[in-house]
Amino acid sequence: MTQASWLTFGVPVVIGRVRRPGTLPGWQVFALVFLPFALGHFISCLLRNVNAILAPQLMAELALTPGQLGLLTSAYFLSFALVQLPVGMALDRYGPRRVQFAMLGVAALGALAFSGSRELGQLLLARALMGVGLAGCFMAAVKSISTWISPARLPSVQGYLIAAGGLGAASATLPVRLALHYVDWRWLFIALAGCCAIVGLLIFLLAPTPPEAARKPVTLRMLAEVYGNPVFRDTASLVLIPHAVFFGIQGLWIARWLGDVAHFPGQAIAWLLYLGMAAVIFGAISVGMLTEWAARRGIAPLSVAAAGVALYIAVQCGFVLDWAPSYQLLSVLFTLVGTITGIEYAIVAQAMPPTLTGRASTCLNLLIFLGAFAVQAGFGAIVGRWAPDAQQHYPAIAYRSAFGALVLLQSAGLMCFLVRLLARRRGRSARSGKMAGINSKEEYETGSLRPSRQREARPD
């Protein structure tokens, strides 16, 4: 087959073939860019959330307390966060194709190490290694998509990307529980290690490479430019803590709450987690479409985010108030409404120049995943202050207290946003009033200089 005929089918003749942004037809963008990187995000979310189903086995086999379980699961978030800045710099310097290929190899090693671990310390190190290897999955996808897709389409396409992650998170629930009927959790992680390696190879073989841009040396000034950007600061102050809560609670403590407080059996918990993660798919796509719809009507994405955060806090108040009429609905609404927090990636990506999108996204991820580590470990520490019953179930008051602390933290950010919004509106009103006064004064002064015939023609 000739080179031209190969390209007709979207198969690059040379691995990582250099293509100019804007030259790929839509179906090739989907097949060569979106799909391989979306698979990476899929496997990342699966491994991030899989401990929610494995928690009973891990606690029984290793005699873990809630605090130790939270620490083990959140080790992923801590290592994930600590490598965000180096990953962002690597994405801007070497491109997402090469970076993802190498890092998914590290994730595969981490999953293999987890499968062979026999004590808490070994599991912690293996879980941290997985976090390092998967730290670039979403950011590499955002970087690649923002290179090949127009900015106006970013919110909806990133919504599809988050939906792919939601599908991965859903696969960590009921499908994993069904798989455990045939293999134990160690063989499960061996299979997941193989998936990481295969996805990394697909990205390396399929993803095109844009023309190399001039490389700028990485300086602290660049990072200060990202963190000092007003849009970045406003977005982070509003959405950062809710996003950390979404990641930290969704991946572990919703399942424990359903068992300890709602007293659902394991099969029912797996079904509810599956429904919640499936709701993430619907929610992520809806958020992207809603954001674009609002933008066409002059509504800023940050205002959409503020409305979503307010609704998300209201859902969490149901946990604090122990809204017993429908524990099932609460668990699904938590993940459905929580998808609004993913909007901050699109807001930041649109506000930054292309040369800084990788660094900006990973700077944001650094804060989010440090927050998720603190939320997941801190939530377990609060719950662990109460004694469990004979069945090792912790009381409802323990979870109500932990959720109450999260509601207070998120409400502070929302209140700060509303105060800034009111201050800006007052400032605009004052400026417009001042301009109106100037215009009135000019009208008075220049009106007296008009010819008498014009003045007489004016109505009284």
XYZ file of C-alpha atoms in Angstrom:
460
model
C 0.000 0.000 0.000
C 1.230 3.503 -0.771
C 1.791 6.201 1.784
C -1.253 8.130 0.578
C -3.534 5.099 0.862
C -2.356 4.416 4.401
C -3.157 7.999 5.376
C -6.615 7.636 3.824
C -7.396 5.198 6.632
C -5.834 7.461 9.251
C -2.882 5.150 9.915
C 0.363 7.110 10.249
C 3.169 5.686 8.131
C 5.763 6.908 10.601
C 5.116 6.508 14.317
C 4.249 9.888 15.803
C 3.968 11.462 12.341
C 4.264 15.251 12.408
C 1.010 16.961 11.391
C -0.046 20.591 11.544
C -2.973 21.451 13.831
C -6.104 22.027 11.791
C -5.140 19.609 9.004
C -6.662 16.443 10.491
C -10.290 15.657 9.577
C -12.671 15.209 12.468
C -12.768 11.407 12.418
C -8.966 11.235 12.514
C -8.901 13.610 15.466
C -11.290 11.223 17.213
C -9.446 8.009 16.270
C -5.833 9.190 16.620
C -6.069 11.869 19.315
C -9.206 11.650 21.436
C -9.679 7.890 21.664
C -6.126 6.817 22.694
C -5.807 9.555 25.329
C -9.368 8.951 26.532
C -8.411 5.306 27.129
C -5.524 6.545 29.287
C -7.928 8.661 31.340
C -10.281 5.655 31.540
C -7.639 3.395 33.085
C -6.492 6.195 35.407
C -9.990 6.660 36.854
C -10.475 2.902 37.161
C -7.322 2.500 39.239
C -8.076 5.620 41.274
C -11.480 4.300 42.387
C -10.948 0.553 42.553
C -10.196 0.571 46.305
C -13.818 1.496 47.020
C -14.809 -2.063 46.078
C -11.633 -3.698 47.386
C -11.808 -1.922 50.769
C -13.544 -4.785 52.702
C -10.996 -7.318 51.442
C -8.048 -5.038 52.143
C -9.301 -4.185 55.641
C -9.926 -7.847 56.471
C -6.648 -9.152 55.053
C -4.447 -6.410 56.549
C -6.563 -5.437 59.618
C -6.659 -1.779 58.553
C -8.364 1.005 60.491
C -10.372 3.661 58.602
C -7.440 6.049 58.979
C -5.004 3.512 57.507
C -7.406 2.688 54.672
C -7.760 6.382 53.890
C -3.986 6.794 53.942
C -3.452 3.804 51.643
C -6.008 4.960 49.096
C -4.962 8.611 49.269
C -1.285 7.727 48.663
C -2.310 7.720 45.004
C -3.403 11.352 45.297
C -0.276 12.488 47.133
C 2.188 11.002 44.647
C -0.078 12.125 41.803
C 0.072 15.687 43.086
C 3.803 15.797 43.813
C 4.754 15.039 40.195
C 2.263 17.412 38.587
C 4.681 20.272 37.949
C 7.407 18.061 36.420
C 4.745 16.345 34.301
C 3.388 19.686 33.094
C 6.867 20.844 32.114
C 7.515 17.547 30.322
C 4.211 17.801 28.438
C 5.091 21.286 27.193
C 8.648 20.278 26.316
C 8.361 16.729 24.929
C 4.681 16.459 24.013
C 1.910 14.235 25.414
C 2.644 11.255 23.129
C 6.126 10.480 24.447
C 5.355 11.470 28.035
C 2.285 9.244 28.252
C 4.059 6.244 26.763
C 6.758 6.400 29.445
C 4.440 7.154 32.359
C 1.923 4.418 31.592
C 4.875 2.014 31.716
C 5.532 3.250 35.269
C 1.849 2.749 36.118
C 2.043 -0.827 34.855
C 5.004 -1.479 37.171
C 3.059 0.033 40.088
C 0.049 -2.210 39.450
C 2.305 -5.270 39.283
C 3.981 -4.248 42.552
C 0.560 -3.788 44.207
C -0.482 -7.288 43.150
C 2.554 -8.784 44.904
C 2.522 -6.657 48.074
C 2.033 -8.396 51.432
C 2.004 -5.586 53.998
C 0.780 -2.010 54.367
C 4.143 -0.370 53.643
C 4.558 -2.266 50.377
C 1.001 -1.458 49.332
C 1.575 2.231 50.079
C 4.683 2.350 47.884
C 2.985 0.468 45.048
C -0.111 2.680 45.252
C 2.125 5.763 45.165
C 3.949 4.391 42.108
C 0.613 3.983 40.339
C -0.196 7.602 41.176
C 3.105 8.724 39.640
C 2.531 6.742 36.456
C -1.045 7.917 35.981
C -0.379 11.538 36.939
C -0.324 12.754 33.344
C -3.308 10.913 31.860
C -5.879 13.688 32.028
C -3.421 16.518 31.496
C -1.861 14.828 28.463
C -5.335 14.387 27.013
C -6.192 18.054 27.681
C -2.894 19.169 26.150
C -3.383 17.042 23.050
C -7.040 17.928 22.585
C -6.369 21.659 22.995
C -3.731 21.361 20.241
C -6.014 19.730 17.665
C -9.460 21.151 18.548
C -10.661 24.766 18.360
C -11.020 26.603 21.721
C -14.771 27.061 21.230
C -15.215 23.277 21.251
C -13.043 22.617 24.303
C -15.783 22.586 27.001
C -17.883 19.947 25.224
C -14.927 17.795 24.126
C -13.447 17.925 27.619
C -16.884 16.909 28.848
C -16.634 13.795 26.658
C -13.160 13.183 28.075
C -14.456 13.404 31.649
C -17.276 11.079 30.594
C -14.642 8.544 29.487
C -13.131 8.867 32.959
C -16.582 8.335 34.438
C -16.869 5.137 32.431
C -13.531 4.046 33.892
C -14.734 4.871 37.393
C -17.952 2.929 36.718
C -15.852 -0.033 35.616
C -14.179 0.059 39.047
C -17.496 -0.756 40.734
C -19.856 -3.535 39.645
C -17.595 -4.972 36.896
C -14.726 -5.261 39.391
C -17.016 -6.921 41.946
C -18.151 -9.417 39.302
C -14.532 -10.064 38.305
C -13.687 -10.867 41.933
C -15.985 -13.899 41.702
C -13.452 -15.457 39.307
C -10.076 -14.009 40.351
C -8.724 -12.442 43.528
C -7.669 -8.827 43.736
C -4.013 -9.671 43.052
C -4.757 -11.200 39.636
C -7.031 -8.237 38.957
C -4.087 -5.871 39.350
C -1.937 -8.013 37.075
C -4.594 -7.602 34.373
C -4.765 -3.850 35.001
C -0.979 -3.633 34.626
C -1.323 -5.207 31.180
C -4.032 -2.674 30.268
C -1.729 0.211 31.213
C 1.020 -1.134 28.970
C -1.344 -1.660 26.016
C -2.851 1.847 26.253
C 0.621 3.402 26.450
C 1.653 1.540 23.298
C -1.497 2.669 21.456
C -0.779 6.311 22.287
C 2.819 5.966 21.128
C 1.826 4.337 17.823
C -1.252 6.386 16.887
C -0.994 9.918 18.261
C 0.256 12.533 15.763
C 2.878 15.097 16.722
C 2.512 18.842 16.021
C 5.491 20.780 14.621
C 8.023 21.455 17.329
C 7.744 24.932 18.803
C 10.602 26.961 20.196
C 11.459 25.640 23.634
C 11.589 28.109 26.469
C 13.589 27.411 29.610
C 11.404 26.581 32.604
C 11.592 29.295 35.231
C 9.831 30.150 38.450
C 8.506 33.213 36.657
C 6.474 30.944 34.361
C 4.879 29.204 37.331
C 4.226 32.575 38.970
C 2.543 33.658 35.737
C 0.203 30.679 35.965
C -0.640 31.015 39.668
C -0.860 34.798 39.363
C -3.364 34.722 36.517
C -6.648 36.261 37.798
C -8.791 33.643 36.047
C -6.693 30.845 37.565
C -6.980 32.331 41.064
C -10.724 32.962 40.835
C -11.379 29.496 39.448
C -9.245 27.735 42.038
C -10.707 29.640 44.986
C -14.239 28.623 43.939
C -13.931 25.094 42.531
C -10.699 23.684 43.994
C -12.064 22.392 47.319
C -15.303 20.978 45.818
C -13.207 19.210 43.177
C -10.932 17.758 45.864
C -14.021 16.609 47.796
C -15.431 14.978 44.664
C -12.238 12.990 44.028
C -11.517 12.177 47.664
C -15.001 11.032 48.701
C -16.168 9.450 45.452
C -13.200 7.090 45.289
C -13.591 5.572 48.780
C -15.897 7.009 51.417
C -19.234 6.926 49.577
C -18.953 3.133 49.558
C -18.077 3.012 53.259
C -20.952 5.393 54.087
C -23.396 3.178 52.172
C -22.242 0.185 54.220
C -21.888 1.787 57.670
C -24.789 4.262 57.677
C -27.267 3.007 55.064
C -26.457 -0.669 55.913
C -26.607 -1.856 52.302
C -25.021 -5.221 51.450
C -21.967 -5.404 49.212
C -23.898 -6.226 46.030
C -26.233 -3.240 46.502
C -23.279 -0.949 47.209
C -21.606 -2.064 43.975
C -24.810 -1.347 42.033
C -25.190 2.117 43.572
C -21.548 2.972 42.902
C -22.020 1.793 39.318
C -25.091 4.011 38.916
C -23.221 6.943 40.441
C -20.242 6.546 38.130
C -22.561 6.115 35.150
C -24.186 9.385 36.196
C -20.744 10.986 35.879
C -20.821 10.213 32.147
C -24.169 11.947 31.701
C -23.175 14.808 33.995
C -19.830 15.485 32.287
C -21.387 15.677 28.819
C -24.221 17.849 30.138
C -21.805 20.248 31.849
C -19.887 20.781 28.591
C -23.061 21.402 26.606
C -24.512 23.667 29.310
C -21.319 25.732 29.454
C -21.325 26.317 25.688
C -25.062 27.139 25.776
C -24.501 29.663 28.585
C -21.518 31.234 26.785
C -23.678 31.942 23.728
C -25.991 33.885 26.045
C -23.247 35.893 27.687
C -23.062 33.858 30.916
C -19.486 33.324 32.077
C -18.341 29.721 32.706
C -17.309 30.702 36.234
C -20.891 31.717 37.000
C -22.070 28.320 35.754
C -19.474 26.741 38.053
C -20.704 28.800 41.032
C -24.293 27.631 40.524
C -23.082 24.042 40.295
C -20.956 24.328 43.447
C -23.940 25.727 45.364
C -26.048 22.753 44.278
C -23.210 20.365 45.165
C -22.984 21.800 48.690
C -26.767 21.396 49.040
C -26.443 17.690 48.168
C -23.761 17.245 50.824
C -26.026 18.888 53.377
C -28.253 15.841 52.883
C -25.419 13.682 54.283
C -24.962 16.055 57.212
C -28.693 16.029 58.003
C -28.850 12.232 57.524
C -31.583 12.451 54.883
C -32.856 8.906 55.384
C -35.791 8.937 52.908
C -33.402 8.128 50.047
C -29.827 7.222 50.815
C -29.622 5.764 47.314
C -30.552 9.071 45.700
C -27.989 10.951 47.802
C -25.157 8.656 46.743
C -25.987 9.043 43.031
C -26.567 12.806 43.249
C -23.175 13.241 44.903
C -21.371 11.979 41.810
C -23.835 13.403 39.268
C -23.737 16.981 40.570
C -20.038 16.711 41.442
C -19.129 16.538 37.752
C -19.625 20.318 37.584
C -16.212 20.651 39.235
C -14.517 19.427 36.053
C -15.408 22.713 34.360
C -12.361 24.394 35.876
C -10.019 22.609 33.473
C -11.791 24.155 30.464
C -11.871 27.609 32.097
C -8.140 27.564 32.803
C -7.258 26.087 29.386
C -9.190 28.850 27.607
C -7.547 31.577 29.697
C -3.929 30.502 29.116
C -1.722 30.853 26.006
C -1.056 27.541 24.184
C 2.559 27.428 25.391
C 1.373 27.305 29.014
C -1.645 24.997 28.798
C 0.292 21.942 29.995
C 1.818 23.785 32.925
C -1.438 25.553 33.800
C -3.423 22.316 33.851
C -0.844 20.527 35.962
C -0.544 23.479 38.364
C -4.290 23.140 38.836
C -3.996 19.374 39.199
C -1.268 19.821 41.819
C -3.661 21.759 44.035
C -6.638 19.486 43.347
C -4.869 16.251 44.172
C -3.094 17.628 47.223
C -6.573 18.626 48.343
C -7.961 15.182 47.478
C -5.198 13.564 49.543
C -6.058 15.783 52.505
C -9.805 15.157 52.099
C -9.526 11.379 51.782
C -7.059 10.947 54.645
C -8.713 13.613 56.839
C -12.191 12.165 56.355
C -10.921 8.786 57.551
C -9.215 10.400 60.528
C -12.482 12.082 61.588
C -14.562 8.922 61.153
C -11.942 6.923 63.055
C -12.437 9.023 66.185
C -15.617 7.041 66.863
C -15.611 3.372 67.880
C -17.157 0.822 65.485
C -19.887 -1.617 66.492
C -19.555 -5.387 66.588
C -19.899 -5.605 62.788
C -17.144 -2.962 62.374
C -19.647 -0.350 61.196
C -18.957 3.234 62.233
C -21.866 5.366 63.516
C -23.774 7.882 61.417
C -22.603 10.776 63.618
C -19.012 10.094 62.543
C -19.886 10.547 58.875
C -22.182 13.513 59.577
C -19.334 15.271 61.361
C -16.883 14.597 58.527
C -19.322 15.794 55.858
C -20.116 18.852 57.985
C -16.464 19.867 57.967
C -16.374 19.540 54.165
C -19.529 21.667 53.756
C -17.999 24.470 55.827
C -14.789 24.464 53.769
C -16.638 24.613 50.445
C -19.106 27.248 51.611
C -16.237 29.623 52.397
C -15.037 29.550 48.781
C -18.556 30.093 47.445
C -19.110 33.061 49.754
C -15.812 34.625 48.659
C -16.868 34.292 45.011
C -20.228 35.951 45.696
C -18.549 38.816 47.576
C -16.137 39.413 44.666
C -19.004 39.235 42.183
C -21.049 41.836 44.082
C -18.007 44.092 44.438
C -17.353 43.960 40.692
C -20.980 44.732 39.876
C -20.961 47.685 42.248
C -17.748 48.899 40.651
C -19.292 48.692 37.181
C -22.442 50.464 38.388
C -20.383 53.245 39.950
C -18.352 53.700 36.760
C -21.461 53.739 34.574
C -23.134 56.239 36.935
C -20.083 58.468 36.806
C -20.083 58.357 33.004
C -23.791 59.185 32.971
C -23.116 62.212 35.177
C -20.354 63.376 32.852
C -22.641 62.978 29.852
C -25.378 64.959 31.601
C -22.931 67.747 32.431
C -21.711 67.834 28.845
C -25.287 67.888 27.607
C -26.022 70.880 29.848
C -22.907 72.792 28.897
C -23.008 72.113 25.169
C -26.767 72.557 25.040
C -26.409 76.210 26.033
C -24.080 76.743 23.079
C -26.487 75.339 20.457
C -28.238 77.729 18.073
C -31.441 79.172 19.485
C -33.505 77.502 16.780
C -32.311 74.071 17.917
C -33.013 74.908 21.541
C -36.540 76.064 20.703
C -37.203 72.882 18.767
C -36.477 70.744 21.825
C -39.551 69.645 23.805
C -40.034 71.163 27.260
